[in-house]
Structure formats: C-alpha cells, structure tokens
Amino acid sequence: MADPATYRPRTGEIPTEPGVYRFRDEYRRVIYVGKAKNLRSRLNSYFASPRQLMPKTRAMVFTATSVEWTVVGTELEALQLEYTWIKEFNPRFNIMFRDDKSYPYLAVTMGEKYPAPR
C-alpha cells in the first residue's frame, strides 16, 4: 500500500477549474476516475485525514500511487469525459456505471423556438 503523502500534489499546482481526475496504481492502471467543478477543492479532500474518508475511498487512496487531472471548459464536459473514461478504463474503484448503466443525457433541438426534452 502506498502512502498518499508520497504522491500528493502541491496545493498550488492543482487548478481550480472544472476537470476530471484519475488515480493510478503502481502498474499505471487507472483505478478511479472522478469529476470536479473545482479540481483543487475535490482532490484536496482525498488527502485530508485518512481516518475521515469512507472505507472504500481510503482503500483507493492507499492503493493509488499517483493522481493526474485534465482541465475541461465546463462541468458538462467533465461529466462527459468522466463517463467516457469509466467505460474505457473500467476502474476497479468506480462501482457505478460499470455494467450497462448510463448517465442521463439531454438533446437540444435547434429548429424550435424553445428547446424541449426528448
């Protein structure tokens, strides 16, 4: 098990924009994918006191050996990228959306005066 302090990014280097983050294990496999509207705030929550984390989250943080992130333009882009990467990497600590479940989606029509849900 890795000590999260060994791979914790310096607070100032984590951006405050929305984005998607990936925790990787010692073999560089993606073990968790998450999204955030503020990457700095969300990632710092993983490195707070390990005793305050839920057991699954604590196990993930101690299994990981690195964390990386990708900044996107909006929260919606983060949601879409998170979903794509969960399907692509099938991370062991992402319990939801593994099977045939999917995220809700919205279709916006351009030919109507007001967009309507479909």
XYZ file of N, CA, C and O in Angstrom:
472
model
N 0.834 -1.189 0.000
C 0.000 0.000 0.000
C 0.875 1.246 0.000
O 1.866 1.312 0.708
N 0.482 2.189 -0.802
C 1.228 3.437 -0.924
C 0.762 4.443 0.114
O -0.398 4.441 0.526
N 1.654 5.298 0.512
C 1.311 6.393 1.415
C 0.871 7.565 0.545
O 1.651 8.033 -0.297
N -0.363 8.063 0.708
C -0.836 9.174 -0.126
C 0.070 10.396 -0.068
O 0.140 11.164 -1.029
N 0.796 10.576 1.014
C 1.694 11.723 1.122
C 2.807 11.665 0.082
O 3.362 12.692 -0.301
N 3.130 10.468 -0.415
C 4.216 10.335 -1.384
C 3.828 10.810 -2.786
O 4.704 11.104 -3.590
N 2.542 10.866 -3.078
C 2.135 11.316 -4.413
C 1.169 12.500 -4.382
O 0.680 12.929 -5.428
N 0.945 13.051 -3.218
C 0.045 14.202 -3.105
C 0.630 15.399 -3.848
O 1.767 15.790 -3.608
N -0.158 15.983 -4.769
C 0.339 17.168 -5.477
C 0.402 18.363 -4.532
O -0.363 18.444 -3.561
N 1.306 19.275 -4.820
C 1.334 20.520 -4.047
C 0.045 21.271 -4.343
O -0.402 21.320 -5.493
N -0.532 21.852 -3.322
C -1.831 22.513 -3.458
C -1.832 23.546 -4.571
O -2.760 23.623 -5.347
N -0.806 24.326 -4.679
C -0.768 25.382 -5.686
C -0.728 24.887 -7.114
O -1.059 25.619 -8.038
N -0.330 23.637 -7.338
C -0.241 23.147 -8.712
C -1.562 22.571 -9.222
O -1.708 22.343 -10.413
N -2.510 22.326 -8.348
C -3.815 21.802 -8.780
C -4.681 22.985 -9.212
O -4.893 23.913 -8.439
N -5.207 22.964 -10.429
C -6.034 24.078 -10.897
C -7.388 24.129 -10.196
O -7.845 23.134 -9.632
N -8.009 25.279 -10.244
C -9.323 25.454 -9.619
C -10.457 25.347 -10.645
O -11.615 25.532 -10.308
N -10.129 25.028 -11.872
C -11.131 24.889 -12.924
C -11.816 23.522 -12.837
O -11.356 22.636 -12.139
N -12.911 23.344 -13.606
C -13.544 22.020 -13.661
C -12.649 21.035 -14.409
O -11.837 21.434 -15.252
N -12.806 19.768 -14.078
C -11.997 18.776 -14.762
C -12.291 17.365 -14.308
O -13.213 17.113 -13.536
N -11.475 16.445 -14.799
C -11.600 15.030 -14.499
C -10.244 14.557 -13.992
O -9.202 14.950 -14.519
N -10.268 13.733 -12.959
C -9.014 13.240 -12.383
C -9.004 11.724 -12.400
O -10.039 11.066 -12.437
N -7.782 11.185 -12.431
C -7.582 9.741 -12.472
C -6.555 9.358 -11.419
O -5.468 9.933 -11.376
N -6.903 8.398 -10.588
C -5.937 7.807 -9.668
C -5.398 6.559 -10.360
O -6.161 5.787 -10.944
N -4.080 6.349 -10.278
C -3.439 5.194 -10.901
C -2.711 4.372 -9.847
O -2.230 4.925 -8.856
N -2.596 3.070 -10.097
C -1.888 2.199 -9.165
C -0.415 2.067 -9.569
O 0.046 2.738 -10.505
N 0.299 1.196 -8.889
C 1.733 1.050 -9.139
C 2.050 0.547 -10.543
O 3.161 0.713 -11.029
N 1.086 -0.069 -11.214
C 1.276 -0.553 -12.578
C 0.759 0.434 -13.618
O 0.633 0.099 -14.783
N 0.414 1.639 -13.177
C -0.099 2.733 -14.002
C -1.518 2.472 -14.513
O -2.009 3.152 -15.401
N -2.205 1.466 -13.951
C -3.596 1.218 -14.310
C -4.473 2.275 -13.645
O -4.243 2.627 -12.480
N -5.475 2.744 -14.363
C -6.434 3.685 -13.793
C -7.321 2.898 -12.838
O -7.955 1.923 -13.233
N -7.347 3.322 -11.568
C -8.167 2.610 -10.589
C -9.384 3.425 -10.156
O -10.297 2.889 -9.544
N -9.396 4.727 -10.488
C -10.564 5.543 -10.158
C -10.586 6.759 -11.063
O -9.554 7.380 -11.324
N -11.772 7.113 -11.548
C -11.989 8.315 -12.345
C -13.064 9.128 -11.652
O -14.098 8.589 -11.240
N -12.822 10.419 -11.510
C -13.815 11.304 -10.894
C -13.846 12.647 -11.596
O -12.920 13.004 -12.332
N -14.893 13.397 -11.360
C -15.032 14.734 -11.952
C -15.148 15.756 -10.839
O -15.483 15.418 -9.698
N -14.871 17.004 -11.171
C -14.969 18.062 -10.168
C -15.228 19.394 -10.856
O -14.704 19.650 -11.935
N -16.029 20.229 -10.219
C -16.176 21.579 -10.762
C -15.013 22.460 -10.310
O -14.714 23.469 -10.924
N -14.330 22.037 -9.231
C -13.115 22.692 -8.766
C -12.121 21.582 -8.415
O -12.241 20.945 -7.365
N -11.178 21.326 -9.299
C -10.242 20.216 -9.106
C -9.461 20.334 -7.803
O -9.293 19.354 -7.085
N -8.992 21.521 -7.486
C -8.186 21.702 -6.272
C -8.966 21.300 -5.029
O -8.488 20.538 -4.189
N -10.179 21.801 -4.931
C -11.008 21.502 -3.766
C -11.297 20.005 -3.662
O -11.183 19.406 -2.585
N -11.653 19.400 -4.785
C -12.016 17.976 -4.769
C -10.816 17.094 -4.463
O -10.893 16.185 -3.631
N -9.700 17.319 -5.122
C -8.534 16.470 -4.897
C -7.973 16.631 -3.488
O -7.540 15.655 -2.880
N -7.998 17.836 -2.969
C -7.500 18.027 -1.600
C -8.328 17.240 -0.590
O -7.816 16.817 0.440
N -9.605 17.006 -0.900
C -10.445 16.250 0.035
C -9.964 14.804 0.172
O -10.163 14.175 1.208
N -9.324 14.265 -0.850
C -8.802 12.896 -0.782
C -7.560 12.798 0.103
O -7.228 11.730 0.590
N -6.879 13.908 0.267
C -5.627 13.891 1.008
C -5.759 14.488 2.404
O -4.768 14.713 3.079
N -6.978 14.721 2.835
C -7.220 15.162 4.207
C -6.950 13.980 5.128
O -6.367 12.987 4.706
N -7.376 14.037 6.329
C -7.145 12.948 7.268
C -7.747 11.646 6.742
O -8.950 11.566 6.510
N -6.919 10.605 6.534
C -7.451 9.331 6.028
C -8.527 8.722 6.931
O -9.385 8.002 6.464
N -8.490 9.040 8.196
C -9.500 8.495 9.111
C -10.889 9.039 8.821
O -11.880 8.428 9.201
N -10.954 10.182 8.154
C -12.255 10.781 7.850
C -12.838 10.273 6.535
O -13.980 10.554 6.211
N -12.065 9.529 5.773
C -12.544 9.012 4.490
C -13.386 7.757 4.686
O -13.167 6.998 5.615
N -14.307 7.545 3.776
C -15.094 6.312 3.780
C -14.135 5.147 3.521
O -13.104 5.333 2.852
N -14.453 3.949 3.999
C -13.528 2.816 3.825
C -13.119 2.550 2.368
O -11.948 2.325 2.080
N -14.068 2.603 1.431
C -13.738 2.371 0.020
C -12.790 3.451 -0.493
O -11.825 3.158 -1.205
N -13.051 4.692 -0.120
C -12.211 5.799 -0.566
C -10.820 5.695 0.050
O -9.815 5.909 -0.628
N -10.764 5.349 1.313
C -9.477 5.179 1.986
C -8.657 4.075 1.298
O -7.478 4.229 1.025
N -9.297 2.959 0.972
C -8.609 1.868 0.278
C -8.092 2.330 -1.079
O -6.969 2.004 -1.472
N -8.880 3.104 -1.796
C -8.464 3.599 -3.100
C -7.264 4.526 -2.977
O -6.283 4.402 -3.717
N -7.316 5.453 -2.023
C -6.228 6.418 -1.847
C -4.920 5.714 -1.469
O -3.848 6.101 -1.923
N -5.009 4.645 -0.677
C -3.801 3.923 -0.279
C -3.343 2.910 -1.339
O -2.200 2.474 -1.325
N -4.214 2.544 -2.272
C -3.833 1.671 -3.374
C -3.165 2.472 -4.488
O -2.266 1.991 -5.171
N -3.594 3.695 -4.655
C -3.057 4.555 -5.717
C -1.605 4.932 -5.427
O -1.172 4.977 -4.271
N -0.878 5.213 -6.499
C 0.490 5.709 -6.362
C 0.677 7.031 -7.089
O 1.730 7.645 -7.007
N -0.362 7.464 -7.816
C -0.292 8.760 -8.487
C -1.703 9.249 -8.794
O -2.656 8.476 -8.808
N -1.785 10.544 -9.015
C -3.044 11.162 -9.425
C -2.710 12.165 -10.525
O -1.672 12.826 -10.485
N -3.569 12.221 -11.518
C -3.397 13.180 -12.603
C -4.761 13.752 -12.942
O -5.781 13.177 -12.588
N -4.771 14.869 -13.631
C -6.040 15.520 -13.945
C -5.988 16.137 -15.326
O -4.916 16.395 -15.879
N -7.189 16.389 -15.849
C -7.371 17.054 -17.133
C -8.385 18.161 -16.923
O -9.500 17.900 -16.445
N -8.019 19.377 -17.263
C -8.916 20.526 -17.135
C -9.814 20.577 -18.360
O -9.362 20.349 -19.490
N -11.088 20.846 -18.132
C -12.060 20.997 -19.221
C -12.751 22.349 -19.065
O -12.555 23.042 -18.062
N -13.580 22.692 -20.036
C -14.211 24.008 -20.028
C -15.405 24.161 -19.108
O -15.616 25.224 -18.535
N -16.185 23.090 -18.957
C -17.427 23.187 -18.184
C -17.648 21.916 -17.374
O -17.026 20.883 -17.628
N -18.582 22.004 -16.441
C -18.956 20.819 -15.663
C -19.565 19.739 -16.557
O -19.372 18.550 -16.323
N -20.308 20.150 -17.577
C -20.904 19.185 -18.501
C -19.811 18.409 -19.243
O -19.897 17.194 -19.391
N -18.768 19.111 -19.684
C -17.653 18.421 -20.338
C -16.993 17.438 -19.368
O -16.590 16.339 -19.767
N -16.878 17.832 -18.110
C -16.292 16.938 -17.102
C -17.144 15.682 -16.944
O -16.617 14.568 -16.877
N -18.447 15.846 -16.895
C -19.351 14.705 -16.777
C -19.201 13.758 -17.965
O -19.111 12.548 -17.800
N -19.122 14.330 -19.160
C -18.991 13.500 -20.356
C -17.653 12.760 -20.397
O -17.591 11.580 -20.725
N -16.578 13.463 -20.038
C -15.260 12.834 -20.053
C -15.152 11.765 -18.965
O -14.595 10.688 -19.198
N -15.707 12.046 -17.800
C -15.701 11.047 -16.730
C -16.398 9.764 -17.204
O -15.867 8.658 -17.052
N -17.555 9.903 -17.788
C -18.307 8.750 -18.277
C -17.504 7.981 -19.328
O -17.417 6.753 -19.287
N -16.905 8.707 -20.263
C -16.103 8.078 -21.315
C -14.949 7.287 -20.722
O -14.688 6.144 -21.118
N -14.236 7.873 -19.763
C -13.076 7.194 -19.177
C -13.475 6.018 -18.290
O -12.762 5.028 -18.224
N -14.605 6.123 -17.615
C -15.064 4.974 -16.817
C -15.341 3.796 -17.749
O -14.961 2.660 -17.454
N -15.974 4.063 -18.875
C -16.241 2.990 -19.838
C -14.944 2.471 -20.461
O -14.798 1.281 -20.705
N -13.988 3.363 -20.713
C -12.738 2.958 -21.359
C -11.821 2.176 -20.416
O -11.265 1.147 -20.783
N -11.635 2.674 -19.191
C -10.654 2.082 -18.272
C -11.244 1.053 -17.320
O -10.503 0.290 -16.712
N -12.557 1.066 -17.122
C -13.226 0.162 -16.185
C -12.495 0.124 -14.829
O -12.070 -0.943 -14.362
N -12.346 1.280 -14.177
C -11.575 1.348 -12.934
C -12.220 0.533 -11.820
O -13.439 0.549 -11.663
N -11.400 -0.156 -11.057
C -11.931 -1.061 -10.034
C -12.647 -0.353 -8.898
O -13.492 -0.940 -8.242
N -12.328 0.908 -8.628
C -12.987 1.618 -7.530
C -14.191 2.443 -7.981
O -14.844 3.059 -7.154
N -14.485 2.490 -9.270
C -15.713 3.117 -9.752
C -16.781 2.033 -9.783
O -16.815 1.202 -10.687
N -17.634 2.038 -8.798
C -18.641 0.991 -8.684
C -19.809 1.262 -9.623
O -20.295 0.374 -10.289
N -20.231 2.504 -9.696
C -21.367 2.850 -10.552
C -20.933 2.892 -12.012
O -19.778 3.122 -12.327
N -21.861 2.670 -12.904
C -21.680 2.791 -14.348
C -20.739 1.741 -14.928
O -20.142 1.947 -15.958
N -20.594 0.613 -14.265
C -19.746 -0.451 -14.788
C -20.498 -1.340 -15.756
O -19.950 -1.806 -16.723
N -21.737 -1.596 -15.459
C -22.495 -2.536 -16.279
C -23.042 -1.830 -17.504
O -22.326 -1.157 -18.204
N -24.331 -1.981 -17.725
C -24.944 -1.329 -18.873
C -25.655 -0.040 -18.450
O -26.468 0.484 -19.178
N -25.324 0.452 -17.272
C -25.939 1.694 -16.808
C -25.334 2.849 -17.596
O -24.238 2.762 -18.131
N -26.046 3.958 -17.623
C -25.508 5.105 -18.339
C -25.929 6.390 -17.652
O -26.845 6.415 -16.847
N -25.243 7.436 -17.994
C -25.583 8.752 -17.486
C -26.834 9.254 -18.194
O -27.071 8.908 -19.357
N -27.587 10.115 -17.551
C -28.705 10.746 -18.262
C -28.136 11.692 -19.322
O -27.016 12.165 -19.199
N -28.886 11.940 -20.353
C -28.417 12.862 -21.363
C -29.551 13.778 -21.780
O -30.715 13.515 -21.513
N -29.217 14.859 -22.450
C -30.165 15.874 -22.860
C -29.950 16.153 -24.340
O -28.813 16.356 -24.765
N -31.026 16.158 -25.100
C -30.945 16.517 -26.515
C -31.531 17.914 -26.665
O -32.626 18.204 -26.190
N -30.779 18.779 -27.297
C -31.249 20.143 -27.524
C -31.488 20.292 -29.022
O -30.602 20.020 -29.832
N -32.681 20.736 -29.367
C -33.021 20.923 -30.771
C -32.801 22.374 -31.154
O -33.038 23.280 -30.355
N -32.343 22.590 -32.358
C -32.050 23.952 -32.807
C -33.187 24.529 -33.652
O -33.248 25.724 -33.865
N -34.101 23.693 -34.143
C -35.146 24.154 -35.037
C -36.400 24.640 -34.334
O -37.382 24.972 -34.989
N -36.407 24.674 -33.020
C -37.583 25.106 -32.277
C -37.271 26.394 -31.529
O -36.119 26.678 -31.207
N -38.328 27.158 -31.223
C -38.125 28.411 -30.521
C -37.548 28.149 -29.129
O -36.645 28.853 -28.684
N -38.046 27.123 -28.447
C -37.554 26.749 -27.133
C -37.165 25.281 -27.155
O -37.966 24.442 -27.575
N -35.967 24.964 -26.730
C -35.581 23.535 -26.706
C -36.515 22.738 -25.802
O -36.958 23.211 -24.765
N -36.832 21.546 -26.232
C -37.730 20.683 -25.475
C -37.039 19.352 -25.208
O -36.302 18.864 -26.063
N -37.272 18.769 -24.031
C -36.668 17.453 -23.772
C -37.263 16.412 -24.710
O -38.430 16.483 -25.079
N -36.472 15.446 -25.067
C -36.907 14.385 -25.973
C -36.853 13.066 -25.275
O -36.044 12.751 -24.517
